[in-house]
mmCIF file of C-alpha atoms in Angstrom:
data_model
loop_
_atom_site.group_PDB
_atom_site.id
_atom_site.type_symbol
_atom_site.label_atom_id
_atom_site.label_comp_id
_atom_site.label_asym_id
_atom_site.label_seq_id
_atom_site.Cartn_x
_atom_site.Cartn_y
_atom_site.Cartn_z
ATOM 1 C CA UNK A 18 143.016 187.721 121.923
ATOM 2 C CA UNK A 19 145.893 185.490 123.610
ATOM 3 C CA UNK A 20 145.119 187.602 126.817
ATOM 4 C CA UNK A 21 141.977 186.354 127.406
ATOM 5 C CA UNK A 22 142.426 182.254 127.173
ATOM 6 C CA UNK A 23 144.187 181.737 130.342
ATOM 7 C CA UNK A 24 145.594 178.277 131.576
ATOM 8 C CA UNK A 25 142.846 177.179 133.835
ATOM 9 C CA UNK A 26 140.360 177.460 131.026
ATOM 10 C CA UNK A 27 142.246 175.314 129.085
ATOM 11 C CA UNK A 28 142.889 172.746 131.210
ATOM 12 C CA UNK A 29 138.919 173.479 132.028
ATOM 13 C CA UNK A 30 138.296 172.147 128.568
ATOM 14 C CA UNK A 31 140.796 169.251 128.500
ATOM 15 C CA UNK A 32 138.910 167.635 131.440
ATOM 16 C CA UNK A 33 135.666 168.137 129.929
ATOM 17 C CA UNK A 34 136.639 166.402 127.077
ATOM 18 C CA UNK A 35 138.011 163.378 128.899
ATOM 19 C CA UNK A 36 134.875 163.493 130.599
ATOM 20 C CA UNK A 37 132.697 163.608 127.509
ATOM 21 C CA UNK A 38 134.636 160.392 125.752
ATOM 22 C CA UNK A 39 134.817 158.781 129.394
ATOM 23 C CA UNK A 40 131.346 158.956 129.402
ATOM 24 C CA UNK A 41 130.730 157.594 125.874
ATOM 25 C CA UNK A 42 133.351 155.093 125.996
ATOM 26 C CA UNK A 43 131.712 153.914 129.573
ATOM 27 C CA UNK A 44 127.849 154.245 128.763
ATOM 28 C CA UNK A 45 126.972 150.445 127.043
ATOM 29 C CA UNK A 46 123.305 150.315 125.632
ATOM 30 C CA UNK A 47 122.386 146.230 125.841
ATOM 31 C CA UNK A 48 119.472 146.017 123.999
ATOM 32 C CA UNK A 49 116.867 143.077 124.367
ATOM 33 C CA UNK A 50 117.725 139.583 124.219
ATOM 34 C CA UNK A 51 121.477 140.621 124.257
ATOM 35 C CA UNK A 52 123.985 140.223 127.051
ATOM 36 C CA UNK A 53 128.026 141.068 126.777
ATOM 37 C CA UNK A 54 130.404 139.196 128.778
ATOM 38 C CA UNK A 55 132.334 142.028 131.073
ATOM 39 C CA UNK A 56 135.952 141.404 132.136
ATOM 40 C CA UNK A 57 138.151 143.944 134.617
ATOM 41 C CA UNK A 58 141.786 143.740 134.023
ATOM 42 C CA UNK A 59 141.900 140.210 132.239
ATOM 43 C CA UNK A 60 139.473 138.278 134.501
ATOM 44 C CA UNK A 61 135.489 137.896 134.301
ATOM 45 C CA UNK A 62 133.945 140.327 136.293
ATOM 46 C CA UNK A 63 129.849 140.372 135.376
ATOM 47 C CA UNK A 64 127.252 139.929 132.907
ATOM 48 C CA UNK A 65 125.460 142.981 131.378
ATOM 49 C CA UNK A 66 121.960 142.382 131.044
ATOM 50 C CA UNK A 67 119.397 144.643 128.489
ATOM 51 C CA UNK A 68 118.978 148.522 129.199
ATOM 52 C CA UNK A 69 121.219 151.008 129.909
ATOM 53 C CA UNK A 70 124.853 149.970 131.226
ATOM 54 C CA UNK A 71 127.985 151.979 132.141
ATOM 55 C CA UNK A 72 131.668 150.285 132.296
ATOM 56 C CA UNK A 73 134.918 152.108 132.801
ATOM 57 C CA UNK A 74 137.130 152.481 129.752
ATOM 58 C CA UNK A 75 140.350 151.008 129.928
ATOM 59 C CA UNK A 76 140.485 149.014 132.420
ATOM 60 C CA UNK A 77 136.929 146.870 131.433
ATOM 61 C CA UNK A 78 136.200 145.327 128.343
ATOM 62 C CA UNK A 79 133.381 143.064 126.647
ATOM 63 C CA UNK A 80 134.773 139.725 125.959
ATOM 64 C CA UNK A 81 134.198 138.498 122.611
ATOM 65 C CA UNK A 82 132.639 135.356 121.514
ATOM 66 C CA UNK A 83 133.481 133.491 118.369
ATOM 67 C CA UNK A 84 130.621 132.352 115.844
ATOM 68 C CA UNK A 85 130.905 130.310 112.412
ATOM 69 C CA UNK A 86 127.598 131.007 110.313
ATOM 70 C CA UNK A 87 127.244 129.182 107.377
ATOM 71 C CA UNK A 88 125.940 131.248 103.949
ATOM 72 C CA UNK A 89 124.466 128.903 101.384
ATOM 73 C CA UNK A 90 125.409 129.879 97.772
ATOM 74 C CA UNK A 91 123.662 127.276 95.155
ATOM 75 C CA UNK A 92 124.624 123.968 96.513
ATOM 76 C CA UNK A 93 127.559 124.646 98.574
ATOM 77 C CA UNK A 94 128.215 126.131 102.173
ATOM 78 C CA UNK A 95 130.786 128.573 103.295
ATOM 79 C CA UNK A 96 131.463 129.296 106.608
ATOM 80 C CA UNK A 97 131.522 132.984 107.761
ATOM 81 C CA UNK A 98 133.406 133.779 111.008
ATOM 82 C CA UNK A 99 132.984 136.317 113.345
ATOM 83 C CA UNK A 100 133.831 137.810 116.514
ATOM 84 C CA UNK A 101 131.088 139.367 118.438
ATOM 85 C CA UNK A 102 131.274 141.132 121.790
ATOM 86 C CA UNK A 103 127.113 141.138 121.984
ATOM 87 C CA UNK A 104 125.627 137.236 122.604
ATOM 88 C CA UNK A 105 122.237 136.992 121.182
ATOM 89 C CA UNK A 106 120.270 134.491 124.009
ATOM 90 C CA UNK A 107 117.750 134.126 120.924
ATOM 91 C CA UNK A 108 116.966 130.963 119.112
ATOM 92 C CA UNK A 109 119.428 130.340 116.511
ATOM 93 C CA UNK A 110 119.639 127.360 113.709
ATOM 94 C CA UNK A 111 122.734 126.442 112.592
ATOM 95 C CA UNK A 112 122.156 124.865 109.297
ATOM 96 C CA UNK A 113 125.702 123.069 108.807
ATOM 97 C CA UNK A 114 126.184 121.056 105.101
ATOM 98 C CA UNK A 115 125.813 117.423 104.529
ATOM 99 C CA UNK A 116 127.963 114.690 106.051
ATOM 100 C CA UNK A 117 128.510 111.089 104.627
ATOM 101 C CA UNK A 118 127.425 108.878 106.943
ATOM 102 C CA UNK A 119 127.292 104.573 106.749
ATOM 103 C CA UNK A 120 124.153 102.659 107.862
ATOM 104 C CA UNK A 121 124.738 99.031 109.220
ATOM 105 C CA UNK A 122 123.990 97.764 105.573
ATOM 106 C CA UNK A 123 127.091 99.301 104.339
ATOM 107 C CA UNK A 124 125.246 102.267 102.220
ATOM 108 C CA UNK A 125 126.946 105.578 101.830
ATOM 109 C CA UNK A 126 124.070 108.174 102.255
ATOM 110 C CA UNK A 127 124.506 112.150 102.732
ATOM 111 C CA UNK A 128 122.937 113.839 105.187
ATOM 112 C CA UNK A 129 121.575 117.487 105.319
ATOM 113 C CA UNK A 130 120.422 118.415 109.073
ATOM 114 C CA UNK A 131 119.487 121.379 111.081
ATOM 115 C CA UNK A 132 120.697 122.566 114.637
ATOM 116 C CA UNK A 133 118.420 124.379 116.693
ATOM 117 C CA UNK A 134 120.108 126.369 120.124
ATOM 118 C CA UNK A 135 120.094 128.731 122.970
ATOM 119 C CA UNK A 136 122.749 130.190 124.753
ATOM 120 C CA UNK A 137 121.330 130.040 128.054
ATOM 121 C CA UNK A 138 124.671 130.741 130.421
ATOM 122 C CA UNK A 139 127.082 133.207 128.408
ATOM 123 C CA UNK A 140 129.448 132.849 130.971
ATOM 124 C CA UNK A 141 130.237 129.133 130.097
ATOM 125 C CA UNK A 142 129.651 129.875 126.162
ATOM 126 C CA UNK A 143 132.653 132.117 126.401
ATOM 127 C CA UNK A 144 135.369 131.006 128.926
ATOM 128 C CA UNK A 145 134.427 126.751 128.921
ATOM 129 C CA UNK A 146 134.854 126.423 125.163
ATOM 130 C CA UNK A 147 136.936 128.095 122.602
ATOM 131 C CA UNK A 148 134.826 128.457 120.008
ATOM 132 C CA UNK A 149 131.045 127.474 121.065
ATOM 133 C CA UNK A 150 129.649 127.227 117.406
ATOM 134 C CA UNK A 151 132.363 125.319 116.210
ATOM 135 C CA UNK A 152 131.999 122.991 119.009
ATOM 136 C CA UNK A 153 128.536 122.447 119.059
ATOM 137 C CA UNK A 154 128.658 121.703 115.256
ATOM 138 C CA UNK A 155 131.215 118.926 115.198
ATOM 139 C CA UNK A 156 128.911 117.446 118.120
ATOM 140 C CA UNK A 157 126.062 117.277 116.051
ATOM 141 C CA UNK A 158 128.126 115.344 113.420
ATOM 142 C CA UNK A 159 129.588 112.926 114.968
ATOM 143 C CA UNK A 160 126.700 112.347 116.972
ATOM 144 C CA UNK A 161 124.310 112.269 113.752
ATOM 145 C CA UNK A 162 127.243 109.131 112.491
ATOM 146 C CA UNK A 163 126.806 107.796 115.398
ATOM 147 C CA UNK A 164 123.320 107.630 115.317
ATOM 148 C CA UNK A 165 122.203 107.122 111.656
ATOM 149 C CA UNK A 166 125.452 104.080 111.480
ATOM 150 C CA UNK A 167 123.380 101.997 113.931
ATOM 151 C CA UNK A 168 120.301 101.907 111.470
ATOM 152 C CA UNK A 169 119.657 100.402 108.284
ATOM 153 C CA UNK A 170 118.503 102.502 104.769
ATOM 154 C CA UNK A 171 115.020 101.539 105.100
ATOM 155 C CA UNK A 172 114.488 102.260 108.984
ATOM 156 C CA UNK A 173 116.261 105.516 108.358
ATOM 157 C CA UNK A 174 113.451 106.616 106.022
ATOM 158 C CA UNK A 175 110.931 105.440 108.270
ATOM 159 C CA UNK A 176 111.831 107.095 111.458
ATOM 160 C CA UNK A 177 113.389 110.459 111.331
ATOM 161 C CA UNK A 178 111.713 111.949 114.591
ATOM 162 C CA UNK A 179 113.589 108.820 116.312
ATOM 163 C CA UNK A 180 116.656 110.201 114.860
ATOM 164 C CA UNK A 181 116.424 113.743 115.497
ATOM 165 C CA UNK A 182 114.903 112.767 119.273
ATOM 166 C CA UNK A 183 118.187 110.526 119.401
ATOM 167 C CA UNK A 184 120.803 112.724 118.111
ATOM 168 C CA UNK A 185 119.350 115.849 120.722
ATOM 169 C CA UNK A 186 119.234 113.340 124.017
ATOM 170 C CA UNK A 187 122.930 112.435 122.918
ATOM 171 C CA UNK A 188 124.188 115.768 122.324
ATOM 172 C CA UNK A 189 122.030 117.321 125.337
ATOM 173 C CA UNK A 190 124.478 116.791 128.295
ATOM 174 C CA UNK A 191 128.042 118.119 126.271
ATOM 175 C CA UNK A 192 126.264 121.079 125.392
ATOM 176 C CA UNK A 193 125.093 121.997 128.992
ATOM 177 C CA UNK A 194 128.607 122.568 129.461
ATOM 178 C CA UNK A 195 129.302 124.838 127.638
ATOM 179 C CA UNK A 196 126.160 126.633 128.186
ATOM 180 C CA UNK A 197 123.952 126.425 125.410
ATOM 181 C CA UNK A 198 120.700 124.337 125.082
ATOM 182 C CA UNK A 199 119.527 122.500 122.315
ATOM 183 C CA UNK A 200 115.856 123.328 121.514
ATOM 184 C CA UNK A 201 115.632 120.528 118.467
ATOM 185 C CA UNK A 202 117.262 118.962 115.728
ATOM 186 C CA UNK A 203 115.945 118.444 112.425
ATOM 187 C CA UNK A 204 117.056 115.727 109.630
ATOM 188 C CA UNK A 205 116.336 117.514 106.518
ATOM 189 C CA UNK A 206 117.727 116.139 102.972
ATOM 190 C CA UNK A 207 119.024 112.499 102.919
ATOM 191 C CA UNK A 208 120.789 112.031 99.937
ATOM 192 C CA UNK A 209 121.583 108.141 98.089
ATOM 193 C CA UNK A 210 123.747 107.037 95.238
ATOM 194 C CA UNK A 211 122.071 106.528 92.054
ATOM 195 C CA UNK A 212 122.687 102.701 92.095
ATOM 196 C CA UNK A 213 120.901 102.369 95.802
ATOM 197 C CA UNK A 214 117.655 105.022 94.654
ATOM 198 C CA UNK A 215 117.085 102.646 91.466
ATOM 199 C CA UNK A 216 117.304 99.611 93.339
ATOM 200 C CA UNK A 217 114.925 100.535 95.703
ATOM 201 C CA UNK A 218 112.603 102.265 92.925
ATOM 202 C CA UNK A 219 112.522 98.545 91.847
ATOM 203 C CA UNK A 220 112.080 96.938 95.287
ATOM 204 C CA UNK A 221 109.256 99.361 95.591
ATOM 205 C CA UNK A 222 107.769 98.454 92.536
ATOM 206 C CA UNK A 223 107.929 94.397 93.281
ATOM 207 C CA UNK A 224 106.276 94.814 96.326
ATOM 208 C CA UNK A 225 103.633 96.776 95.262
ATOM 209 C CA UNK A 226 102.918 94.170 92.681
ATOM 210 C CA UNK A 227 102.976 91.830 95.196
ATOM 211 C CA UNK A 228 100.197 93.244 97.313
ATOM 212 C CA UNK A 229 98.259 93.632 93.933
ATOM 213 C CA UNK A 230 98.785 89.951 93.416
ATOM 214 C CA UNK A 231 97.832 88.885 97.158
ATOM 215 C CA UNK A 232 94.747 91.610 97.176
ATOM 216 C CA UNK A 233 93.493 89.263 94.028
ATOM 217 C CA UNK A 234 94.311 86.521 95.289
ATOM 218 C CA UNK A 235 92.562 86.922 98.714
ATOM 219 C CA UNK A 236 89.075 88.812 96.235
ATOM 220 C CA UNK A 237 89.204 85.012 94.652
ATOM 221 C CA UNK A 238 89.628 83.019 97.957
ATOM 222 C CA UNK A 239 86.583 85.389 99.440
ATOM 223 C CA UNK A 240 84.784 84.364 96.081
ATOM 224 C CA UNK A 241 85.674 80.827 95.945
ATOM 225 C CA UNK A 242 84.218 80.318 99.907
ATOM 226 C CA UNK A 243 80.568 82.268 99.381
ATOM 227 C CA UNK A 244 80.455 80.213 96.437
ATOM 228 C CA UNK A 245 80.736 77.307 98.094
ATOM 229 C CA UNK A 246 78.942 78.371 101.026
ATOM 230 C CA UNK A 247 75.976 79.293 98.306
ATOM 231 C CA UNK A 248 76.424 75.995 97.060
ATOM 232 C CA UNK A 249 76.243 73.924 100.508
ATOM 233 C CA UNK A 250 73.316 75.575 101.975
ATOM 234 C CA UNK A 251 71.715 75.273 98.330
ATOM 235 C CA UNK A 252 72.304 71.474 98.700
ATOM 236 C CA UNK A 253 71.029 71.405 101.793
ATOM 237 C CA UNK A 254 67.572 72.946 100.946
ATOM 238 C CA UNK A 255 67.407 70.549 98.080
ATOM 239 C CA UNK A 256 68.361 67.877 100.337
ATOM 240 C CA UNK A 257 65.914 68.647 103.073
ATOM 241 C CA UNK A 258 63.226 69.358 100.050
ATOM 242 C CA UNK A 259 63.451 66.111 99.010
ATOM 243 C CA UNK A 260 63.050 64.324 102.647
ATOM 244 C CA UNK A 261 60.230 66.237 102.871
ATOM 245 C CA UNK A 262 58.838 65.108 99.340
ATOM 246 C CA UNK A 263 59.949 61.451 99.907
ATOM 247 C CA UNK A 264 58.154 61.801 103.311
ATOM 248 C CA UNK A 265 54.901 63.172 102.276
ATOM 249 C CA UNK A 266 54.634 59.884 99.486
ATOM 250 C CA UNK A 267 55.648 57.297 101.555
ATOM 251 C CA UNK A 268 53.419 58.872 103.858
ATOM 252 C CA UNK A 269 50.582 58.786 101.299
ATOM 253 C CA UNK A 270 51.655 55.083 99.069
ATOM 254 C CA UNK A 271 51.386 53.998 103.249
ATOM 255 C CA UNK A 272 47.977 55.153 103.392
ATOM 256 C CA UNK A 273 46.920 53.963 99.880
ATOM 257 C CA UNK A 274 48.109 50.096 101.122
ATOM 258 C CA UNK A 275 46.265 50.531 104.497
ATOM 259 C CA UNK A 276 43.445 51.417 102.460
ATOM 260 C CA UNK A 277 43.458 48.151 100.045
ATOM 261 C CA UNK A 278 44.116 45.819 102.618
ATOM 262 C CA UNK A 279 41.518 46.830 104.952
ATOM 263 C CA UNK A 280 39.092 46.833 101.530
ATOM 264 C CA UNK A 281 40.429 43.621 100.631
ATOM 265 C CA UNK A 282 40.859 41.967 104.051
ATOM 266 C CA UNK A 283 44.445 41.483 105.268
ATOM 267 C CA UNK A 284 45.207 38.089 104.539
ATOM 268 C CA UNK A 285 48.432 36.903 103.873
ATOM 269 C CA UNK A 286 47.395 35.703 100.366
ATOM 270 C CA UNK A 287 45.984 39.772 99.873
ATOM 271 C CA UNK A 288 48.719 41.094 101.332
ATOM 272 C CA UNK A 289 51.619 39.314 98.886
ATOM 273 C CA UNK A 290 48.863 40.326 95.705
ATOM 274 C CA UNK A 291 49.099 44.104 96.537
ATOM 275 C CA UNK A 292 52.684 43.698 96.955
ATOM 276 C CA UNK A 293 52.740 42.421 93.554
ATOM 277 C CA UNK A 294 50.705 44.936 92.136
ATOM 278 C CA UNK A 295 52.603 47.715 93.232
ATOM 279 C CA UNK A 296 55.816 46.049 92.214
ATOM 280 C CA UNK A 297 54.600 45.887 88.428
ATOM 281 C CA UNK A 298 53.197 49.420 88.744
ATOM 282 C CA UNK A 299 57.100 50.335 89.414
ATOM 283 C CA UNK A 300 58.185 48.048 86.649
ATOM 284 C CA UNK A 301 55.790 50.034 84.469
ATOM 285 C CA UNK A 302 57.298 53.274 85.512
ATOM 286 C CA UNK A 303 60.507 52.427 84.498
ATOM 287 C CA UNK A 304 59.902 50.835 81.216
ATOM 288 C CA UNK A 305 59.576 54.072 79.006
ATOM 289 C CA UNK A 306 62.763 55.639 80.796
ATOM 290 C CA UNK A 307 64.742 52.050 79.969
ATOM 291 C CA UNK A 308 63.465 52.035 76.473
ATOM 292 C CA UNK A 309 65.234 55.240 75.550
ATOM 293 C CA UNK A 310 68.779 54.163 76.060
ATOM 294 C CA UNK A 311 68.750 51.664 73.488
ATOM 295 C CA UNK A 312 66.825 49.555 71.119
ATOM 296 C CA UNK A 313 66.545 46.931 73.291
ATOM 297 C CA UNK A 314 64.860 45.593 76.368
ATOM 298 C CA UNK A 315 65.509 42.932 78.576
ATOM 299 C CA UNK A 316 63.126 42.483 81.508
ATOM 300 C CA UNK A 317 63.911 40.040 84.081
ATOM 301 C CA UNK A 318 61.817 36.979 84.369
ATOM 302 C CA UNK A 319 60.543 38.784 88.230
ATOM 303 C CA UNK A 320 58.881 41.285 86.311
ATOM 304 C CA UNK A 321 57.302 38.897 83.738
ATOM 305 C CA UNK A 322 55.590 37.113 87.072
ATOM 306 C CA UNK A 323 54.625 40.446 88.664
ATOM 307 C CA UNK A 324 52.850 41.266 85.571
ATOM 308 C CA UNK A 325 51.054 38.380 85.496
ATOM 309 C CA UNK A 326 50.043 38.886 88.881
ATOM 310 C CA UNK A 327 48.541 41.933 87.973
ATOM 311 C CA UNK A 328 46.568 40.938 85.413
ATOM 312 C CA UNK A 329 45.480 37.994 87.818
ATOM 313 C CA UNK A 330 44.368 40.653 89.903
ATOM 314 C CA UNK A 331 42.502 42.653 87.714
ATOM 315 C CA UNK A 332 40.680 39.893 86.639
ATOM 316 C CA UNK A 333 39.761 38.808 89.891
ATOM 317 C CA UNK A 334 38.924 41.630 91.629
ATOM 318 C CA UNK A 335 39.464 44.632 89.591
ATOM 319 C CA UNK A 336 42.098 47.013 90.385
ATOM 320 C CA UNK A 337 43.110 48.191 93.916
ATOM 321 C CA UNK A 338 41.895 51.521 93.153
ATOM 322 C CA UNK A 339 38.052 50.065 92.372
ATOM 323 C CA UNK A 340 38.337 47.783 95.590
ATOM 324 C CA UNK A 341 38.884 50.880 97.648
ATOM 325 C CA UNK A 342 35.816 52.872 96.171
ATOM 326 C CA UNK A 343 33.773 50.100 96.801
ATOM 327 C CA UNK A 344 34.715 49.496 100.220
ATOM 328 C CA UNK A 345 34.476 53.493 101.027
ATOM 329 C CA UNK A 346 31.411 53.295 99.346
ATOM 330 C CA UNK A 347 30.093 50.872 101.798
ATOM 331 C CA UNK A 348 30.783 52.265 104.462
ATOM 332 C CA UNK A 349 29.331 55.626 103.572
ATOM 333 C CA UNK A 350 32.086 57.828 102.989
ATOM 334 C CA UNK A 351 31.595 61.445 100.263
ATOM 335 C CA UNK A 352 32.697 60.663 97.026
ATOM 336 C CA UNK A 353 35.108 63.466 97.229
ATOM 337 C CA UNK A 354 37.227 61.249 99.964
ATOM 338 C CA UNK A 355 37.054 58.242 97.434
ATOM 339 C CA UNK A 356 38.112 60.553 94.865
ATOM 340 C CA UNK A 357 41.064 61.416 96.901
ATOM 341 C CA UNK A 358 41.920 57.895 98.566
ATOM 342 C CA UNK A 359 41.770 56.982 94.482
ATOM 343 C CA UNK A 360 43.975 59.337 93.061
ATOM 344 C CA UNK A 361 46.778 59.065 96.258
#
């Protein structure tokens, strides 16, 4: 059987075997959104792209690239480092733990943010930093001190897309060096000391029962002015009410006089007696409204004589009232108008 294996088939089979693991060593299957970092004898030589790929063994190799991954187990972090020789171009968050940092009020809070990148250039990723990940994480600290420490507690609440907008526009231009582009970065847990959260559970509480207090205050004030306002124009419809009435019975007591004078002629001596008479009707008027506040009277010695000049009156001529149906009568007026011109 040693007869028939001869040299040349042997060394035949030798070759074909280098050939086979020359092959497989050589043949590099990138697949999508993966690219390996090729270098020929020490020094970068070219960027393999997804699909099928062939190097030669020995003398290329993939470069690796270092990555720190952090696994969250209950409420710590631990870092996981790896070397890979395959750089994923996707998306990738980098969810590092929380950092202490100091607002300008001199509060202590800690911070739990989120890193969102893509390596865009793996070229730079791999030979312009040492380790990329690493890099780009102590960036985003600092940078997140640096922003959050020129902001106070309560603005830091208030505006956490101006932080995460600040802390990618500062961190934007260092990592475009290196190759790697930050897509966003997210502020996600911010964490007080007890002291500070029940201090401003209490600060809340005092201002919202200060707006309770002004809202009242401001229902009463609204209150208080259509009250008055109700009031005023109330006042002034009374008001203007009693112009009116005051108006119509001057208007009328004018018309009554005009009426007795030109019945009784307008004399001087006539004129003073109806001014008498309707003096002592006034004084009559009053008397019943005087006698009830007390038991009694005293009635000037004015009144006495306008009295008396309305009896005089009477007795003369009869009263006003019968001196103007007389005269309408004469001059041939309906006893409905004397009825009226009597009564007003």
């Amino acid at each position: 059987m040693e007869a028939f294996i001869s040299p040349g088939l042997v060394i035949s089979l030798v070759f074909v075997v280098i050939g086979i693991f020359i092959i497989a060593k050589g043949l590099v299957i990138v697949r999508q959104s993966e690219v390996m970092v090729i270098e020929r004898l020490g020094s970068f030589n070219r960027v393999l792209e997804s699909g099928v790929n062939i190097i030669i063994p020995f003398i290329e190799r993939p470069r690796p690239i270092t990555m720190i991954r952090y696994v969250r187990m209950g409420e710590d972090y631990h870092p996981v480092t790896s070397d890979e020789t395959r750089i994923d171009r996707r998306e990738t968050v980098m969810d590092f733990p929380g950092q202490p940092v100091v607002t300008t009020d001199n509060v202590t809070v800690k911070i739990n943010g989120a890193l969102y990148y893509q390596i865009i250039d793996p070229r730079r990723a791999v030979y312009e930093v040492a380790n990329m990940s690493q890099a780009v994480e102590v960036l985003a600290k600092t940078t997140l001190r640096s922003v959050v420490g020129k902001m106070e507690l309560d603005k830091l609440f208030e505006s956490r897309s101006e932080v995460n907008n600040a802390i990618q526009a500062e961190m934007e231009e260092p990592a475009s060096k290196w190759g790697v582009k930050l897509t966003r970065v997210e502020v996600q847990d911010i964490s007080m000391p007890e002291e500070v959260e029940e201090a401003m559970r209490l600060q809340m509480a005092a201002e919202r029962k200060r707006r309770a207090t002004v809202t009242e205050a401001e229902g009463e004030k609204s209150a208080a002015i259509a009250m008055a306002q109700g009031q005023r124009e109330s006042a002034i419809l009374n008001a203007q009410g009693d112009k009116e009435s005051a108006i119509l019975r001057a208007q009328g007591e004018q018309e009554s006089i005009r009426l007795v004078l030109s019945a009784m002629g307008e004399t001087e001596q006539n004129k003073q007696t109806v001014i008498g008479y309707l003096l002592g009707q006034s004084y009559i008027k009053v008397l019943p409204n005087m006698a009830k506040d007390g038991e009694r009277i005293f009635v000037p010695y004015e009144s006495s004589a306008l009295l008396g000049s309305m009896g005089m009156f009477r007795e003369l001529t009869g009263s006003p009232e019968d001196v103007v149906r007389q005269s309408l009568q004469r001059d041939g007026l309906r006893a409905g108008v004397l009825g009226s011109a009597a009564d007003a």
